[in-house]
Coordinates of C-alpha atoms in Angstrom, one line a residue:
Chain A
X1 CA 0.0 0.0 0.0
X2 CA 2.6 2.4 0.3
X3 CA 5.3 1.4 -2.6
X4 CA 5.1 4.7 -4.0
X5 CA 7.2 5.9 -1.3
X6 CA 9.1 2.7 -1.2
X7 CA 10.2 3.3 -4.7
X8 CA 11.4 6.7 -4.3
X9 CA 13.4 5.5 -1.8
X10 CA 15.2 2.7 -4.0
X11 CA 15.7 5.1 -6.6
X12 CA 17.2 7.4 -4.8
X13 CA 19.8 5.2 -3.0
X14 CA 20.5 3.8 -6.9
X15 CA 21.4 6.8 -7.9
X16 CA 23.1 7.8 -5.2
X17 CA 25.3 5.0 -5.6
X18 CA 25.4 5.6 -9.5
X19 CA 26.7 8.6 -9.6
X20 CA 29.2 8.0 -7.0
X21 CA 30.7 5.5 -9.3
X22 CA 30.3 7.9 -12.2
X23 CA 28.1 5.6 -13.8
X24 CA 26.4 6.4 -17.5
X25 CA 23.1 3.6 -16.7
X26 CA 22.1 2.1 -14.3
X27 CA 21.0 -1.7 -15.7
X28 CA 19.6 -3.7 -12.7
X29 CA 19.1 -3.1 -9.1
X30 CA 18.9 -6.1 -6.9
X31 CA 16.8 -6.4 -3.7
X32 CA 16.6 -8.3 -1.1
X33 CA 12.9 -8.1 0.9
X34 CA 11.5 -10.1 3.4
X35 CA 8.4 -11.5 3.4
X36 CA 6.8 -9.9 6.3
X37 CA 7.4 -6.4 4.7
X38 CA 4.0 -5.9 2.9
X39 CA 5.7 -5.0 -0.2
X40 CA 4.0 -5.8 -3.8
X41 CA 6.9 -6.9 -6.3
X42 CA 4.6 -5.6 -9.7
X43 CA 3.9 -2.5 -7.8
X44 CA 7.1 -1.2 -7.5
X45 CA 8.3 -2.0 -10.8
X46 CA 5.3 0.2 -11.6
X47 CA 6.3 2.9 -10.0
X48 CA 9.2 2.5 -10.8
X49 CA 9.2 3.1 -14.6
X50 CA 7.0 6.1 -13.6
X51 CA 9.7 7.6 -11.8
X52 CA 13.0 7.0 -12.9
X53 CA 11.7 7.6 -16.8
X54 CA 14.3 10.8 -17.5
X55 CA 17.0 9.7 -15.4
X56 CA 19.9 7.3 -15.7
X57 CA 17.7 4.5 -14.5
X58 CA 15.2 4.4 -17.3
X59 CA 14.6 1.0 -17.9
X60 CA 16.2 -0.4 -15.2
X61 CA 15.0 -3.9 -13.8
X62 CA 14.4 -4.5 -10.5
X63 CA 15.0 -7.6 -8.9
X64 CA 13.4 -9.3 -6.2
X65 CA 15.0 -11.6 -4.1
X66 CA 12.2 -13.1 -1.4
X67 CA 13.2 -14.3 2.2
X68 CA 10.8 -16.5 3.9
X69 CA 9.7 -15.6 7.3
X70 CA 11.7 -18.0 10.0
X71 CA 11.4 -18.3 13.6
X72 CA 13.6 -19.8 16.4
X73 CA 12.9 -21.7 19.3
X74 CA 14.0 -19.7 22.6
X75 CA 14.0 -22.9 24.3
X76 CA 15.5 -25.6 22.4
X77 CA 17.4 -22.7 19.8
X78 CA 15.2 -25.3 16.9
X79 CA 15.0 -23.0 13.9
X80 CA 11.9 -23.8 11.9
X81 CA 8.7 -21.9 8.8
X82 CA 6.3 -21.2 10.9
X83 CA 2.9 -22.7 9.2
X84 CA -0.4 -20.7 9.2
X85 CA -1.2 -20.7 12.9
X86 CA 1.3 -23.4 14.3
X87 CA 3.5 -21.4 16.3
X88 CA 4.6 -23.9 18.4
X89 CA 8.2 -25.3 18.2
X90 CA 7.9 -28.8 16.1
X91 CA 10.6 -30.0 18.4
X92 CA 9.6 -29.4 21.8
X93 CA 6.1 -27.8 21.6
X94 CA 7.2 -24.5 23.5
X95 CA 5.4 -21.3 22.3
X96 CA 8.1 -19.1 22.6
X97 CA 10.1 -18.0 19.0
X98 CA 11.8 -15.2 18.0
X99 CA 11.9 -14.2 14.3
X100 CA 15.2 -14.3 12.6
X101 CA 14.1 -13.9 9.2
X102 CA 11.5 -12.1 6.7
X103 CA 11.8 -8.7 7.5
X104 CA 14.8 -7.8 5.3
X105 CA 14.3 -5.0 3.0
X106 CA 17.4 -3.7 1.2
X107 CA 19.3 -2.6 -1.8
X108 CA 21.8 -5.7 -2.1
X109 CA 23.3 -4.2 -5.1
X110 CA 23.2 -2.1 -8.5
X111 CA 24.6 -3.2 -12.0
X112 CA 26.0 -0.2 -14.2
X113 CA 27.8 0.7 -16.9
Chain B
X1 CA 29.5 -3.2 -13.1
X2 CA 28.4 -4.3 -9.7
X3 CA 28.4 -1.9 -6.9
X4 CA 27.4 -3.4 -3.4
X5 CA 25.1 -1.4 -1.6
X6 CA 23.9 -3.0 1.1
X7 CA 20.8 -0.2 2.3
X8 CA 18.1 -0.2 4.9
X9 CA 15.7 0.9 1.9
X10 CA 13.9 3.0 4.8
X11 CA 17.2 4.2 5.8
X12 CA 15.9 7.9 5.2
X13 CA 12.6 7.6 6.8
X14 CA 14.8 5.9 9.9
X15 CA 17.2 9.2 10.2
X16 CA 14.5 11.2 10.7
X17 CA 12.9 9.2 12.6
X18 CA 15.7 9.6 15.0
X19 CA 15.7 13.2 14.4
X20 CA 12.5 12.8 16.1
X21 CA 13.5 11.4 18.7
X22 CA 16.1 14.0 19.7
X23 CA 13.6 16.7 19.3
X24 CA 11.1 15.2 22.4
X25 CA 14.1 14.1 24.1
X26 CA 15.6 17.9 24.5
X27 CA 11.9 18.6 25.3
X28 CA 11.5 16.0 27.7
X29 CA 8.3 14.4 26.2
X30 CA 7.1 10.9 26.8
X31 CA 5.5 10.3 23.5
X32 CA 3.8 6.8 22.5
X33 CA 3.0 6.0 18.8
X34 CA -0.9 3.8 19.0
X35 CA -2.0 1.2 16.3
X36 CA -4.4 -0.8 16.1
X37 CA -7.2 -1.7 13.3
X38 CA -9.6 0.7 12.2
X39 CA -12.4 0.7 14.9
X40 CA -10.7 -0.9 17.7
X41 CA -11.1 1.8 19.9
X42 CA -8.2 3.8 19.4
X43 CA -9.5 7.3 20.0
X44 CA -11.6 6.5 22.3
X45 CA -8.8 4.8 24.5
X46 CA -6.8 8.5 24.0
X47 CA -10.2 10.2 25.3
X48 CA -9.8 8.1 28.4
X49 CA -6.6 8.4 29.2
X50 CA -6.6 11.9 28.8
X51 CA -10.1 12.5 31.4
X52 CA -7.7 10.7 34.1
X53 CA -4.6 12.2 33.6
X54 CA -5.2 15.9 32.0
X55 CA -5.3 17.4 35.3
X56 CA -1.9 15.9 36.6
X57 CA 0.3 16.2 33.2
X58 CA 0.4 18.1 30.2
X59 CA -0.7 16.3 26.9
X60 CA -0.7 16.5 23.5
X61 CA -2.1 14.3 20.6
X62 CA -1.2 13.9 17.0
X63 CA -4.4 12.4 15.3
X64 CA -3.4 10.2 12.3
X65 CA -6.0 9.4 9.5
X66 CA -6.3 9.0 5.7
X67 CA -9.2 11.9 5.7
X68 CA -11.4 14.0 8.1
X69 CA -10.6 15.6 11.1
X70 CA -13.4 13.6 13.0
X71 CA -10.9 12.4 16.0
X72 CA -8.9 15.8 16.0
X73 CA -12.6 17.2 16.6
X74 CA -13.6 14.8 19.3
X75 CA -10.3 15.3 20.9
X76 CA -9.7 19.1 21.0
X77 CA -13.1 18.9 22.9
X78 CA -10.7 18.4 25.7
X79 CA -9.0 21.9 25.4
X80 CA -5.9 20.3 24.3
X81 CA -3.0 20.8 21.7
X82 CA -4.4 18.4 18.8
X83 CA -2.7 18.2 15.5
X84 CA -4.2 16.4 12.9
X85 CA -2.0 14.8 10.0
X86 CA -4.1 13.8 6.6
X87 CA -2.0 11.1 5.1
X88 CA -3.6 11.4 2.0
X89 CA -4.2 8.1 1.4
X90 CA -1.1 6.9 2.5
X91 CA -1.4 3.8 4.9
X92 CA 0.6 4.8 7.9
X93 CA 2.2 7.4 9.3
X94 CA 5.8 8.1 8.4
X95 CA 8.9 9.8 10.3
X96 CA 8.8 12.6 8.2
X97 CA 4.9 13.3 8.6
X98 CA 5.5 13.1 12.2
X99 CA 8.5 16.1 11.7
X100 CA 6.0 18.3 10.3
X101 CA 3.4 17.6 12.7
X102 CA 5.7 18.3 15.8
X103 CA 6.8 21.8 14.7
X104 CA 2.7 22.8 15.1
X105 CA 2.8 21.6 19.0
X106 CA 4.6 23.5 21.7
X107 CA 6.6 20.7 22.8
X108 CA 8.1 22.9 25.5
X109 CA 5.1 22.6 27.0
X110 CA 4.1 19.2 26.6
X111 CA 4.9 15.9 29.0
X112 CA 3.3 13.2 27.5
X113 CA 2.1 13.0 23.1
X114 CA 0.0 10.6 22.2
X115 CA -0.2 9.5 18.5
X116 CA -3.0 8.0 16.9
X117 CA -1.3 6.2 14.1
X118 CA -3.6 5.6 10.9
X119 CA -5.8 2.1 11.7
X120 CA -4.1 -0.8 9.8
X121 CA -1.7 -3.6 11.2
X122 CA 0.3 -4.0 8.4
X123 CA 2.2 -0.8 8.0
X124 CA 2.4 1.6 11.1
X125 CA 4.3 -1.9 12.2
X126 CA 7.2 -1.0 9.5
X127 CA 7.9 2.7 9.9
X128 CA 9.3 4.1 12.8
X129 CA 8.1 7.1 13.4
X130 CA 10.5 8.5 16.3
X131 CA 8.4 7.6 19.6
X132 CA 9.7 6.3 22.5
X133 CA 7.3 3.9 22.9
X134 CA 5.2 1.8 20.5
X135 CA 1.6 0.4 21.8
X136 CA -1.1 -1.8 19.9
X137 CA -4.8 -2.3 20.5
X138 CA -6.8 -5.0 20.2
X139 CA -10.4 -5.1 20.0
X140 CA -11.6 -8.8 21.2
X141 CA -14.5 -8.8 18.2
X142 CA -11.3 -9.2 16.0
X143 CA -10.2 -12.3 17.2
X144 CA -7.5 -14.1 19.0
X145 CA -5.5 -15.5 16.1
X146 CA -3.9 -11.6 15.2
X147 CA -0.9 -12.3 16.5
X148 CA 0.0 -15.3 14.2
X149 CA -2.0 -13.1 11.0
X150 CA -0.2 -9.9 11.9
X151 CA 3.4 -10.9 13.6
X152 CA 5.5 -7.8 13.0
X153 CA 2.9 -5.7 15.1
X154 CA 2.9 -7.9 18.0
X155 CA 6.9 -8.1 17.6
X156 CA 7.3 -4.3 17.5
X157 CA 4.7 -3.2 20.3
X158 CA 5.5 -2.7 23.8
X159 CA 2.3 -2.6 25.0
X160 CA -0.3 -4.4 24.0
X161 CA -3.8 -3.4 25.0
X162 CA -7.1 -5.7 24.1
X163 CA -10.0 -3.5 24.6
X164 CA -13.9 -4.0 24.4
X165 CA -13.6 -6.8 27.2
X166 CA -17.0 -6.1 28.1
X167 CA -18.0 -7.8 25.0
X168 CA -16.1 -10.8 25.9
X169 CA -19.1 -12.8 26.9
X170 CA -20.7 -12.9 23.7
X171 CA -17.9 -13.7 21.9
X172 CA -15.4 -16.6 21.9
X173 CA -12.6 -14.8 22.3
X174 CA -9.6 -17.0 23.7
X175 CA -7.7 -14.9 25.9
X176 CA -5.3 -17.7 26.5
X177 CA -4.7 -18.6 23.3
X178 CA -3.5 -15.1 22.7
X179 CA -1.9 -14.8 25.8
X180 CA 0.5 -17.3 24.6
X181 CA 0.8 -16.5 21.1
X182 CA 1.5 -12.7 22.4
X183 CA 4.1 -13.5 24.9
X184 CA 6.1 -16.3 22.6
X185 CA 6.7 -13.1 20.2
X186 CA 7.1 -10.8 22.7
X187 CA 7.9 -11.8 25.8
X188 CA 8.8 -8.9 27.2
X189 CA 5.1 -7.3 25.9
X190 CA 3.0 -5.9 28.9
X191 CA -0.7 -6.6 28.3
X192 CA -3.2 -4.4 29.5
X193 CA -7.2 -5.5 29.5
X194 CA -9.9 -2.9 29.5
X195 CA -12.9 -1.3 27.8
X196 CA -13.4 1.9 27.0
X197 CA -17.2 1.9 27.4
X198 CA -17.4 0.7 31.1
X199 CA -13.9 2.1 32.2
X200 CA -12.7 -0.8 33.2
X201 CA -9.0 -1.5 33.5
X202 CA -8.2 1.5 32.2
X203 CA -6.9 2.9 35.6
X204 CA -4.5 -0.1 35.6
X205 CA -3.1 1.4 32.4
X206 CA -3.1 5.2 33.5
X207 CA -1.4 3.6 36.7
X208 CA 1.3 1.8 34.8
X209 CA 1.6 5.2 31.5
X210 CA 2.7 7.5 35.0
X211 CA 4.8 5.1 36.3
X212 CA 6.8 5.2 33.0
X213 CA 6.1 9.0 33.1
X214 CA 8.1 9.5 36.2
X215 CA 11.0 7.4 34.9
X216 CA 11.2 9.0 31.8

């Protein structure tokens, strides 16, 4: 729901970067996004082309890399997907996990030329 | 060419957000960001915190919402500092939203800010806004099973408040259940009950808000 915003952000950390290197284009910016963020991967690339079209990202492709959510068990340290409602540790039954992954949400990396 | 980056992409948002931060720090204010799901009783849970406490410390709110200043009404009603933010359709409030708004209040003057983040569990969770303190409300008609739908809200709330427990009787509401899935996220969550139409519990919260007041 909020990708505009989102977007703005990745281009401008793209281009950041971009010109920093004294880059002429900007070919392919990879990300890295958990998926607890609410993020919608078409959405952005949507925006995208919207808002980079006069600048040295034109055309650029965006690309997605997806982390599934993961939790660990606080008692037993058993690192597991949680499934729909099962919150519960598969190996010892405790109800008390810490998330470890899904929440990313990062620029990994830009290819120029 | 590949250039590692390796960005927060809310980096920006997050400076600001600590910009925030700085700003009611030098100005002493407690201030507590509130989410919850539209309807859950958010402004009405502001409304009774501030008839118990407006006499013994100085508030402020900051009412969040897509459109309308319906809340920002109800609350100035109380002959207090209100601002109200229009997010424009925008799903949450954002760090820099929360900038603009604080220049309008006289934060000199102001001990405790309470903002009313726009209703939705998803975003608010994701943006930091620059509050010291981050609280959710539940409303039991919702359901118990909110924590395992919605994680990242129950993750990144420090308080967690279920509210309409007078309605718990004609409702199956398992208050265990949630118990359990709250406190194997959060286990250091503190999880108030009360209802804003009766009153109940809510003293227990006001209680517990000054206590955190004093040490702040």
């Amino acid at each position: 729901m909020h990708e505009l915003g989102v977007t703005q952000a990745i281009l401008d950390i793209a281009l950041d970067k971009a010109k920093a290197a004294k880059a002429e284009k900007i070919t392919k910016i990879n990300l890295v996004i958990g998926e607890m963020s609410g993020i919608v991967d078409d959405c952005v690339q949507f925006y995208f082309d919207f808002l980079s079209k006069d600048s040295i990202a034109s055309g650029t492709t965006l690309s997605f890399k997806r982390i599934p959510m993961q939790v660990r068990c606080r008692k037993c340290g058993f690192s597991f997907l949680p499934d729909n409602s099962l919150w519960s540790c598969p190996q010892c039954n405790e109800w008390d996990v810490e998330i470890i992954a899904g929440r990313e949400f990062y620029v990994d990396s830009i290819e120029v030329e | 060419m590949k250039i590692k980056v390796l960005q927060n992409i809310l980096n920006a948002n997050d400076q600001i957000a600590c910009q925030n931060q700085q700003l009611l720090d030098r100005n002493k204010v407690l201030a507590i960001n509130i989410m919850s799901s539209p309807g859950a009783g958010k402004t009405s849970f502001i409304l009774q915190t501030i008839k118990r406490l407006k006499d013994k410390v100085k508030i402020a709110v900051i009412e969040g919402d897509i459109a309308s200043t319906i809340d920002a009404d109800r609350i100035s009603e109380e002959g207090l500092p209100v601002v109200q933010i229009n997010t424009g359709g925008a799903c949450h409030l954002d760090a820099n939203m929360l900038s603009n708004a604080l220049d309008s209040l006289p934060l000199e003057n102001v001990e405790l800010l309470l903002i009313e983040n726009v209703g939705n569990l998803v975003c608010p969770a994701e943006f930091k806004i620059g509050t010291h303190k981050s609280m959710m409300l539940l409303s039991t008609p919702e359901g118990n099973d909110k924590p395992q739908k919605y994680p990242l809200m129950f993750t990144e709330s420090a308080v967690i408040v279920i509210n309409k427990i007078d309605l718990m009787p004609l409702l199956d509401f398992d208050f265990t259940a949630f118990q359990r899935a709250v406190t194997g996220l959060n286990p250091g969550a503190k999880i108030f009950q009360v209802s804003c139409k009766t009153g109940d519990g809510i003293q227990k919260w006001v209680s517990w808000l000054e206590s955190q007041l004093r040490d702040h």
